[in-house]
XYZ file of C-alpha atoms in Angstrom:
639
model
C -35.968 49.862 41.188
C -35.740 49.418 37.525
C -33.056 46.950 36.368
C -34.166 46.005 32.933
C -36.510 47.250 30.092
C -39.184 44.804 30.972
C -39.795 41.853 33.354
C -42.650 40.522 31.254
C -40.863 39.908 27.959
C -37.371 40.393 26.480
C -36.431 44.012 25.347
C -32.695 44.160 25.002
C -31.368 47.144 27.063
C -30.319 49.994 24.829
C -26.590 50.876 25.031
C -24.047 52.893 23.182
C -21.749 51.164 20.712
C -18.183 50.562 21.886
C -15.828 49.467 19.114
C -13.224 46.894 20.051
C -10.969 46.903 17.085
C -13.495 46.473 14.248
C -16.001 44.562 16.327
C -18.954 46.746 17.587
C -20.212 45.852 21.149
C -23.633 47.059 22.308
C -25.806 49.381 20.194
C -27.556 47.508 17.401
C -24.920 44.814 17.332
C -25.577 41.148 18.102
C -24.327 39.632 21.447
C -20.698 39.056 20.948
C -18.799 35.876 22.067
C -15.389 36.025 23.993
C -12.867 33.690 25.315
C -9.365 33.787 26.775
C -6.156 31.996 25.853
C -4.525 29.661 28.244
C -0.901 29.759 26.745
C 1.870 31.756 28.117
C 1.702 35.207 26.655
C 5.486 35.261 26.449
C 5.086 32.351 23.874
C 3.720 34.362 20.834
C 3.434 31.404 18.485
C 1.409 29.303 20.984
C -0.882 32.290 21.748
C -1.323 33.064 18.099
C -2.261 29.488 17.472
C -4.762 29.519 20.257
C -6.325 32.750 19.098
C -6.542 31.457 15.521
C -8.415 28.304 16.696
C -10.710 30.410 18.777
C -11.567 32.581 15.930
C -12.137 29.617 13.568
C -14.653 28.172 16.302
C -16.558 31.526 16.367
C -14.899 33.538 19.000
C -15.193 37.283 18.107
C -12.944 38.767 20.818
C -9.894 37.116 22.401
C -8.316 38.064 25.825
C -4.665 37.368 26.825
C -3.163 37.821 30.274
C -0.567 40.518 30.661
C 1.401 40.169 33.950
C 4.328 42.494 33.142
C 6.292 44.291 30.585
C 7.539 41.210 28.813
C 4.008 40.068 28.227
C 2.963 43.473 27.099
C 5.846 43.648 24.618
C 5.102 40.256 23.193
C 1.437 41.355 22.469
C 2.936 43.339 19.609
C 4.219 40.165 17.943
C 0.895 38.434 18.679
C -1.120 41.145 17.151
C 1.154 41.453 14.078
C 1.362 37.631 13.631
C -2.464 37.448 13.564
C -2.778 40.191 10.990
C -0.162 38.522 8.741
C -2.218 35.437 8.713
C -5.343 37.188 7.943
C -6.988 37.264 11.371
C -8.478 40.548 12.503
C -10.047 39.385 15.773
C -9.593 41.975 18.442
C -7.172 41.308 21.235
C -7.872 42.312 24.892
C -5.035 42.592 27.483
C -5.945 41.420 30.973
C -4.365 43.482 33.688
C -3.978 42.908 37.297
C -1.749 44.615 39.882
C 0.640 46.368 37.494
C -0.575 49.579 35.801
C 2.675 50.111 33.738
C 1.901 46.999 31.841
C -1.437 48.494 30.840
C 0.297 51.606 29.732
C 2.707 49.697 27.476
C 0.303 47.164 26.038
C -2.273 49.677 25.056
C -0.039 50.499 22.078
C -0.602 47.065 20.636
C -4.035 45.772 21.552
C -7.672 46.665 20.961
C -8.826 46.832 24.463
C -7.581 46.710 28.019
C -9.350 44.997 30.813
C -8.648 46.448 34.356
C -9.726 45.005 37.646
C -10.792 47.850 39.936
C -9.960 45.672 42.944
C -6.206 45.481 42.226
C -5.281 48.014 39.574
C -4.123 50.449 42.323
C -5.165 48.828 45.650
C -3.042 46.017 47.009
C -4.387 42.532 47.283
C -7.084 42.387 50.031
C -5.788 41.271 53.476
C -9.369 40.904 54.748
C -8.448 42.843 57.816
C -10.658 45.297 59.441
C -9.527 48.772 58.447
C -11.431 51.927 59.398
C -11.791 54.464 56.651
C -13.349 57.862 57.511
C -14.545 60.026 54.682
C -11.426 61.948 54.446
C -9.051 58.870 54.247
C -11.497 57.134 51.861
C -11.387 60.290 49.532
C -7.593 60.132 49.710
C -7.643 56.704 48.382
C -9.727 57.656 45.572
C -7.376 60.445 44.707
C -4.542 57.740 44.544
C -6.773 55.838 42.043
C -7.334 59.033 39.897
C -3.632 59.516 39.974
C -2.648 56.197 38.652
C -5.702 55.484 36.425
C -6.027 58.702 34.600
C -2.923 58.367 32.336
C -4.357 55.033 31.098
C -7.729 56.657 30.498
C -6.109 59.422 28.421
C -3.999 57.155 26.429
C -6.973 54.856 25.545
C -8.890 57.990 24.569
C -5.963 59.218 22.402
C -5.445 55.871 20.605
C -9.114 55.131 20.436
C -8.765 51.858 22.522
C -11.731 50.306 24.367
C -11.592 49.367 28.136
C -13.422 46.883 30.254
C -13.893 47.790 33.877
C -14.255 44.283 35.194
C -15.049 43.781 38.834
C -14.532 40.234 40.353
C -16.312 39.319 43.543
C -13.072 37.549 44.573
C -10.747 40.471 44.304
C -12.343 43.464 45.979
C -10.030 45.835 47.838
C -9.771 46.113 51.505
C -11.224 49.754 51.227
C -14.296 48.492 49.354
C -14.614 45.423 51.703
C -14.485 47.575 54.796
C -17.102 50.090 53.562
C -19.520 47.897 51.679
C -18.613 44.428 52.790
C -18.267 41.436 50.525
C -21.404 42.223 48.590
C -22.762 42.994 45.099
C -23.190 46.614 46.078
C -19.358 46.759 46.862
C -18.754 45.142 43.472
C -20.824 47.941 41.605
C -19.235 50.718 43.699
C -15.786 49.447 42.825
C -16.487 49.771 39.160
C -18.362 53.091 39.370
C -15.179 54.692 41.012
C -13.264 53.918 37.909
C -16.025 54.714 35.574
C -16.409 58.315 37.060
C -12.790 58.992 36.294
C -13.298 57.897 32.750
C -16.158 60.224 32.371
C -14.216 63.139 33.986
C -11.900 62.715 31.137
C -14.707 62.513 28.632
C -13.738 58.921 27.764
C -16.624 56.644 26.974
C -15.358 53.683 25.217
C -15.676 51.335 28.147
C -17.703 48.199 29.089
C -18.554 46.909 32.546
C -18.484 43.460 33.930
C -19.444 42.113 37.395
C -18.234 38.461 37.852
C -18.559 35.962 40.616
C -18.364 32.237 40.969
C -21.786 32.320 42.633
C -24.513 32.688 40.079
C -26.842 34.442 42.626
C -24.286 36.964 43.529
C -23.369 37.506 39.894
C -27.007 38.142 38.853
C -27.632 40.510 41.683
C -24.437 42.392 40.833
C -25.183 42.859 37.277
C -28.860 43.989 38.045
C -27.633 46.317 40.614
C -25.071 47.861 38.151
C -27.718 48.346 35.387
C -30.124 49.852 37.954
C -27.466 52.370 38.911
C -26.852 53.196 35.275
C -30.603 53.847 34.786
C -30.384 56.253 37.592
C -27.308 58.023 36.361
C -28.562 58.032 32.759
C -25.608 55.955 31.523
C -25.800 53.586 28.585
C -22.499 51.624 28.767
C -22.509 47.949 27.523
C -21.944 45.024 29.756
C -19.954 41.805 29.394
C -21.511 38.664 31.148
C -19.696 35.807 32.822
C -19.604 33.540 35.791
C -15.994 33.352 36.876
C -14.428 30.056 38.166
C -17.447 28.132 36.900
C -15.618 24.906 36.689
C -15.584 22.121 34.080
C -17.862 19.839 32.236
C -21.604 19.984 32.735
C -21.389 21.755 36.173
C -19.496 24.620 34.604
C -21.988 24.858 31.812
C -24.863 24.808 34.349
C -23.492 27.570 36.588
C -22.592 29.758 33.533
C -26.049 29.316 31.814
C -27.755 30.014 35.101
C -26.065 33.406 35.612
C -25.625 34.391 31.926
C -28.906 33.030 30.797
C -30.938 34.762 33.540
C -29.543 38.111 32.506
C -29.989 37.569 28.781
C -33.580 36.798 29.486
C -33.680 40.197 31.288
C -32.431 41.687 28.137
C -29.046 42.455 29.702
C -25.757 41.629 28.156
C -23.768 42.704 25.053
C -20.807 40.182 25.162
C -20.586 36.944 27.029
C -17.971 34.324 28.042
C -18.517 31.004 29.435
C -15.386 30.359 31.610
C -14.505 26.602 31.667
C -11.694 24.742 33.127
C -11.212 23.352 29.652
C -9.336 24.257 26.510
C -10.643 27.669 25.527
C -12.324 26.727 22.213
C -14.715 24.552 24.195
C -16.217 27.756 25.683
C -17.593 28.954 22.243
C -20.315 26.369 21.868
C -22.203 27.040 25.022
C -21.907 30.681 24.395
C -23.489 30.266 21.032
C -26.291 28.091 22.406
C -27.015 30.674 25.058
C -27.319 33.430 22.435
C -29.567 31.357 20.159
C -31.718 30.536 23.209
C -32.127 34.114 24.191
C -32.912 35.119 20.534
C -35.582 32.407 20.376
C -37.105 33.666 23.654
C -37.196 37.197 22.386
C -39.376 36.103 19.488
C -42.062 34.438 21.735
C -45.345 36.174 22.343
C -45.148 38.820 25.005
C -47.194 39.159 28.204
C -48.666 42.133 29.675
C -48.478 42.370 33.506
C -46.649 44.290 36.221
C -44.665 42.563 38.941
C -45.160 44.011 42.361
C -43.778 41.473 44.748
C -40.408 40.307 43.385
C -37.697 42.859 44.374
C -34.508 41.834 42.662
C -32.301 43.514 45.347
C -34.096 41.664 48.163
C -34.608 38.106 47.146
C -36.266 35.848 49.706
C -37.987 32.504 49.291
C -41.664 32.214 49.573
C -43.169 31.098 52.910
C -44.460 27.540 51.928
C -46.609 24.925 53.800
C -45.177 21.606 52.813
C -47.617 18.698 52.804
C -46.572 15.606 54.635
C -45.500 12.498 52.772
C -46.198 13.912 49.296
C -42.721 13.667 47.875
C -41.388 17.196 48.763
C -38.001 18.312 50.188
C -37.766 21.649 51.887
C -34.631 22.583 50.069
C -35.959 21.803 46.636
C -37.732 18.706 45.377
C -36.739 16.561 42.368
C -39.353 14.648 40.421
C -38.830 12.337 37.426
C -41.158 10.521 35.009
C -40.887 6.767 34.892
C -42.325 5.347 31.605
C -42.566 1.757 31.228
C -39.168 1.191 29.479
C -37.545 2.884 32.646
C -39.484 0.594 35.011
C -38.263 -2.508 33.099
C -34.610 -1.311 33.324
C -32.617 -3.737 35.580
C -31.104 -0.678 37.426
C -34.307 1.150 37.819
C -33.992 1.924 41.546
C -30.406 2.940 41.134
C -31.364 5.283 38.247
C -33.729 6.979 40.716
C -30.618 7.549 42.956
C -31.399 4.867 45.393
C -29.211 2.047 46.547
C -30.743 -1.458 46.707
C -30.689 -3.673 49.761
C -32.357 -7.097 49.551
C -33.979 -6.188 46.371
C -35.666 -3.107 47.738
C -34.668 0.646 47.148
C -33.309 2.753 49.976
C -32.922 6.433 49.502
C -29.632 8.276 49.404
C -28.683 11.974 49.323
C -29.459 12.243 45.632
C -32.524 10.131 45.333
C -35.646 11.560 43.762
C -38.440 12.869 45.939
C -41.100 11.998 43.626
C -41.817 9.583 40.694
C -44.524 10.299 38.187
C -46.056 7.292 36.383
C -47.716 8.699 33.204
C -48.701 5.387 31.639
C -51.401 2.895 32.734
C -49.007 -0.046 32.882
C -47.134 -0.289 36.164
C -45.602 -2.941 38.533
C -47.332 -3.261 41.924
C -44.093 -4.307 43.405
C -42.416 -1.135 42.223
C -45.167 1.054 43.613
C -45.003 -0.753 46.955
C -41.233 -0.624 47.151
C -40.912 3.088 46.317
C -43.765 3.860 48.770
C -41.985 1.898 51.510
C -38.842 3.915 50.782
C -40.693 7.205 51.303
C -40.560 8.317 47.705
C -43.701 10.188 46.615
C -45.754 8.453 43.934
C -47.715 10.409 41.448
C -49.780 9.538 38.329
C -51.444 11.306 35.371
C -53.915 8.314 35.349
C -55.443 6.588 38.350
C -53.150 4.067 39.935
C -53.306 2.431 43.395
C -50.973 3.958 46.082
C -50.183 6.910 43.744
C -51.517 10.437 43.949
C -53.368 11.739 41.032
C -52.167 14.854 39.292
C -55.157 16.691 37.939
C -55.724 19.525 35.573
C -58.486 21.969 36.296
C -60.913 20.310 33.982
C -60.155 16.942 35.481
C -60.619 18.274 38.969
C -64.064 19.671 38.120
C -65.094 16.234 36.934
C -63.515 14.688 39.812
C -65.257 16.924 42.416
C -68.657 15.851 40.829
C -67.588 12.213 41.153
C -65.905 12.725 44.650
C -62.756 11.009 43.478
C -59.027 11.538 43.881
C -59.606 13.949 46.917
C -57.412 14.381 49.964
C -59.496 13.930 53.118
C -62.537 14.094 50.897
C -61.932 17.811 50.704
C -59.044 18.869 48.771
C -57.126 17.666 45.562
C -53.731 16.486 46.245
C -52.129 18.270 43.332
C -53.142 20.357 40.404
C -51.426 21.004 37.039
C -51.329 24.669 36.100
C -50.949 25.288 32.407
C -52.171 28.356 30.624
C -55.166 29.083 32.644
C -56.608 32.570 33.169
C -56.370 34.466 36.529
C -59.979 33.646 37.058
C -59.187 29.948 36.749
C -56.234 30.411 39.107
C -58.765 31.675 41.707
C -60.959 28.631 41.115
C -57.881 26.365 41.481
C -56.889 28.029 44.763
C -60.505 27.709 46.153
C -60.085 23.969 45.836
C -57.175 24.086 48.408
C -54.744 21.719 46.683
C -51.872 20.455 48.737
C -49.304 21.416 45.918
C -49.229 22.802 42.367
C -47.431 21.584 39.329
C -46.579 24.636 36.997
C -46.527 23.537 33.337
C -46.958 26.601 31.147
C -46.289 26.906 27.395
C -44.561 29.776 25.604
C -42.151 32.117 27.537
C -42.127 30.126 30.751
C -39.864 32.653 32.698
C -42.349 35.372 32.275
C -45.455 33.301 32.870
C -43.884 32.023 35.991
C -43.099 35.514 37.145
C -46.682 36.496 36.612
C -48.048 33.416 38.425
C -45.743 33.675 41.372
C -46.514 37.469 41.738
C -50.186 36.549 41.834
C -49.525 33.745 44.465
C -47.595 36.361 46.643
C -50.290 38.916 46.270
C -52.892 36.343 47.612
C -50.646 35.005 50.335
C -50.697 31.521 48.872
C -48.335 29.119 50.633
C -48.823 26.076 48.453
C -45.535 24.620 47.171
C -44.898 24.772 43.364
C -43.056 22.156 41.243
C -41.704 23.604 37.934
C -42.502 21.053 35.247
C -40.680 22.138 32.118
C -40.493 19.786 29.012
C -37.797 20.081 26.432
C -37.154 18.518 23.011
C -33.667 19.506 22.054
C -30.028 18.094 22.111
C -28.606 17.256 25.598
C -26.227 20.114 25.054
C -29.090 22.588 24.502
C -31.032 21.011 27.378
C -28.355 21.930 29.845
C -28.353 25.557 28.624
C -32.046 25.991 28.444
C -33.095 24.219 31.632
C -30.349 26.015 33.593
C -31.188 29.327 32.235
C -35.045 28.995 32.883
C -35.165 26.998 36.052
C -32.020 28.635 37.437
C -33.290 32.102 36.841
C -36.463 31.335 38.734
C -34.813 29.519 41.560
C -32.218 32.282 42.012
C -35.160 34.695 42.292
C -36.752 32.584 45.079
C -39.509 31.248 42.680
C -40.333 27.537 42.861
C -39.914 24.696 45.351
C -39.041 21.843 43.052
C -38.058 20.756 39.406
C -39.699 18.062 37.186
C -37.844 17.967 33.814
C -39.300 15.811 30.966
C -38.189 15.106 27.483
C -36.715 12.297 25.315
C -33.735 11.714 27.717
C -32.724 9.063 30.151
C -34.420 9.443 33.501
C -31.143 9.113 35.278
C -29.799 12.052 33.314
C -32.754 14.144 34.085
C -32.328 13.349 37.787
C -28.698 14.297 37.798
C -29.376 17.532 35.807
C -32.166 18.533 38.222
C -30.108 18.028 41.318
C -27.112 19.929 39.704
C -29.442 22.857 38.884
C -30.747 23.037 42.505
C -27.064 22.994 43.683
C -25.956 25.646 41.328
C -28.845 27.732 42.568
C -27.513 27.193 46.277
C -30.760 25.521 47.158
C -29.997 21.766 47.719
C -26.436 20.480 47.990
C -25.823 16.829 47.001
C -22.238 16.736 46.090
C -18.914 18.616 46.460
C -19.085 22.069 45.001
C -15.954 22.897 42.959
C -14.827 26.380 42.125
C -12.132 26.246 39.610
C -10.757 28.959 37.374
C -10.663 28.647 33.602
C -6.899 28.874 33.419
C -4.853 31.584 31.653
C -1.251 32.499 30.981
C -0.905 33.080 34.708
C -1.647 29.483 35.686
C 1.169 27.783 37.461
C 0.063 24.166 36.798
C -2.000 21.940 34.594
C -5.322 23.180 35.851
C -7.464 20.668 33.946
C -5.401 17.673 35.179
C -5.292 18.883 38.847
C -9.073 19.669 38.853
C -9.811 16.043 37.596
C -7.445 14.601 40.285
C -8.987 16.672 43.068
C -12.494 15.856 41.898
C -11.817 12.122 41.852
C -10.642 12.199 45.353
C -13.173 14.461 46.960
C -16.298 14.446 44.715
C -18.264 12.530 47.471
C -18.223 15.263 50.037
C -21.723 16.863 49.851
C -21.751 20.416 51.356
C -18.007 20.912 51.006
C -16.807 23.702 48.609
C -13.337 23.377 47.136
C -11.630 26.069 45.250
C -8.953 25.318 42.724
C -7.028 28.402 41.503
C -4.210 28.683 39.046
C -2.826 31.683 40.632
C -3.450 34.303 43.342
C -5.197 36.891 41.257
C -8.728 35.896 42.421
C -7.827 32.990 44.677
C -8.261 34.210 48.303
C -11.413 36.313 47.461
C -13.350 33.769 45.501
C -12.278 31.220 48.211
C -13.899 33.270 50.876
C -17.116 31.272 49.671
C -15.156 27.900 49.821
C -14.253 25.653 52.715
C -10.809 24.692 51.236
C -8.616 26.170 48.630
C -5.704 24.912 46.379
C -3.844 27.819 44.862
C -0.746 28.003 42.720
C 1.700 30.353 44.466
C 4.871 29.976 42.434
C 6.212 27.327 39.924
C 5.927 23.850 41.383
C 4.517 25.108 44.664
C 0.952 25.140 46.091
C -0.517 26.989 48.836
C -3.602 25.506 50.762
C -6.384 27.656 52.214
C -9.119 27.154 54.752
C -11.613 29.794 53.888
C -9.684 32.982 53.457
C -6.720 31.918 55.458
C -3.615 30.449 54.014
C -2.747 27.591 56.324
C 0.137 25.805 54.428
C 2.494 27.570 52.079
C 4.865 26.361 49.358
C 3.855 22.596 49.208
C 5.485 20.684 46.510
C 3.127 20.100 43.667
C 3.510 16.267 43.909
C 2.289 16.337 47.457
C -0.381 18.952 47.359
C -3.472 16.919 46.573
C -2.649 14.429 49.486
C -2.087 17.403 51.732
C -5.476 18.801 50.679
C -7.212 15.528 51.592
C -5.381 15.548 54.990
C -6.485 19.108 55.524
C -10.045 18.153 54.934
C -9.822 15.304 57.330
C -8.167 17.624 60.054
C -11.192 19.907 59.930
C -13.757 17.141 60.149
C -15.205 17.359 56.647
C -14.005 14.012 55.271
C -16.340 11.137 54.789
C -15.461 7.844 53.362
C -17.203 7.179 50.013
C -19.151 4.248 51.262
C -20.673 6.286 54.093
C -22.563 8.673 51.752
C -26.217 7.779 51.568
């Protein structure tokens, strides 16, 4: 199925232009940057100040939450206040549960965002409900009855609309027919789009958001694939919802958004962070610049035949024993001389030290590459004794030599650096031809290091497609080097490596560049975790906050993280309100949700198990809940 213009180079998907105020989205316009206020919409001055600061930082479209009629009416003052101060940035009203608010606010704003999962349908109860075709059609008629007036008013006033599906707020009707799936997300949006088209209204944009980058990527690709089939050309807005804060939030967002931008998909983006909204603009800008840079690289000419975007499975791989590999994704780092001389060298590899010797922990590297001739025999012996793979670009005792094809040809003649006198341990693949790939495979290497130049995503797709076609089960380490700011490194490595990992391509990561070894190790593990490959720490799903939020989300997120960050494999959702809470928490083990001012509800999976807990007690109660369900470990017990 076609889901983008090309899988071998970036060709931006052609779309119609949708005007949001005076800002064009899609068509020949650049990719637009969006964000959302966190102030109460009932406070017009605070909201105006936030929007002005967003605009000053490069935000092109600003969204505000509109829970009810009071917020809707306040949007008039917000819009007028901005215009009076010389700001023409378009305003988007975010609507959930209450169609009358949409009908009112459309008089004042430039665009309305509706959520198909809760515009007409009630909040999902996650109960099994049988819908035959007749009852299902009757539910669609109810949607048409409630939604058509808004469509007609938007058409009359020339207002834009976003039909924005959230994975966490699908209706019972969709869940019971399609399941909690990307296909259900797409159909949820298409139901509303068909009503728009029946009314000859076309100024709408789609979005398919999830807190899981893999789900988000698949949902958008399915949506665009459906639009190709239908002959539709509507723009799309990209975002990973509830991505969290700090570097983890940026990694998840870059993985999802970046993968799609590299597919040529996306007309507006938002990086949703549990931070003040103006901090979202910088990573958005970095993502757009990176995609623009990628589009200017030389294009490849090949046809993928074995990667099916709607049926992603990992390759069948034969892992060599005792060669620094982990079945859930390997992490390698380079160890130059200055790192070896660091007094905390072993700790920077993720190990703890007992009696002067390293002992692996859950976030210890799997392989260390020594790329200089100088080395410490004691270090080599200690790491070898700890079970960490040792690799070298130059011959070293006790280390496995990484060879290029040219070096291997020479080694074969000299009968050196071979495994069991037969096969090279590892080969570095750069920019060889397909004929040279065949020669490399004929040598039966135990593993491959993939180090291409140029557009690495597309070269990797070509290489892995060739491996699949030839039933090659040798594991592949992605060895990507960067020379940019740490902020750009997070965006670029997450986009490139994350896109490939989410497509099931690659068995490990080896990042290089002018950065601390410890930083590269942590970033590598975080990328693997965001791609749902290798879990080494607690996974936090936290919303970016908005005017609905019932507590200081940033402060609470920090408190919960400080208490629970040491629980690998545990997923904790922190939600400011119940709009997406229960749904997005279906993927979480535990949930912390604002239910009313000063009160918190706690969840286990989808089930609310404790209601109306006083805010001051809620974090302690969450920890108790984790302990009750056998998920708690003391920090010192984590290895």
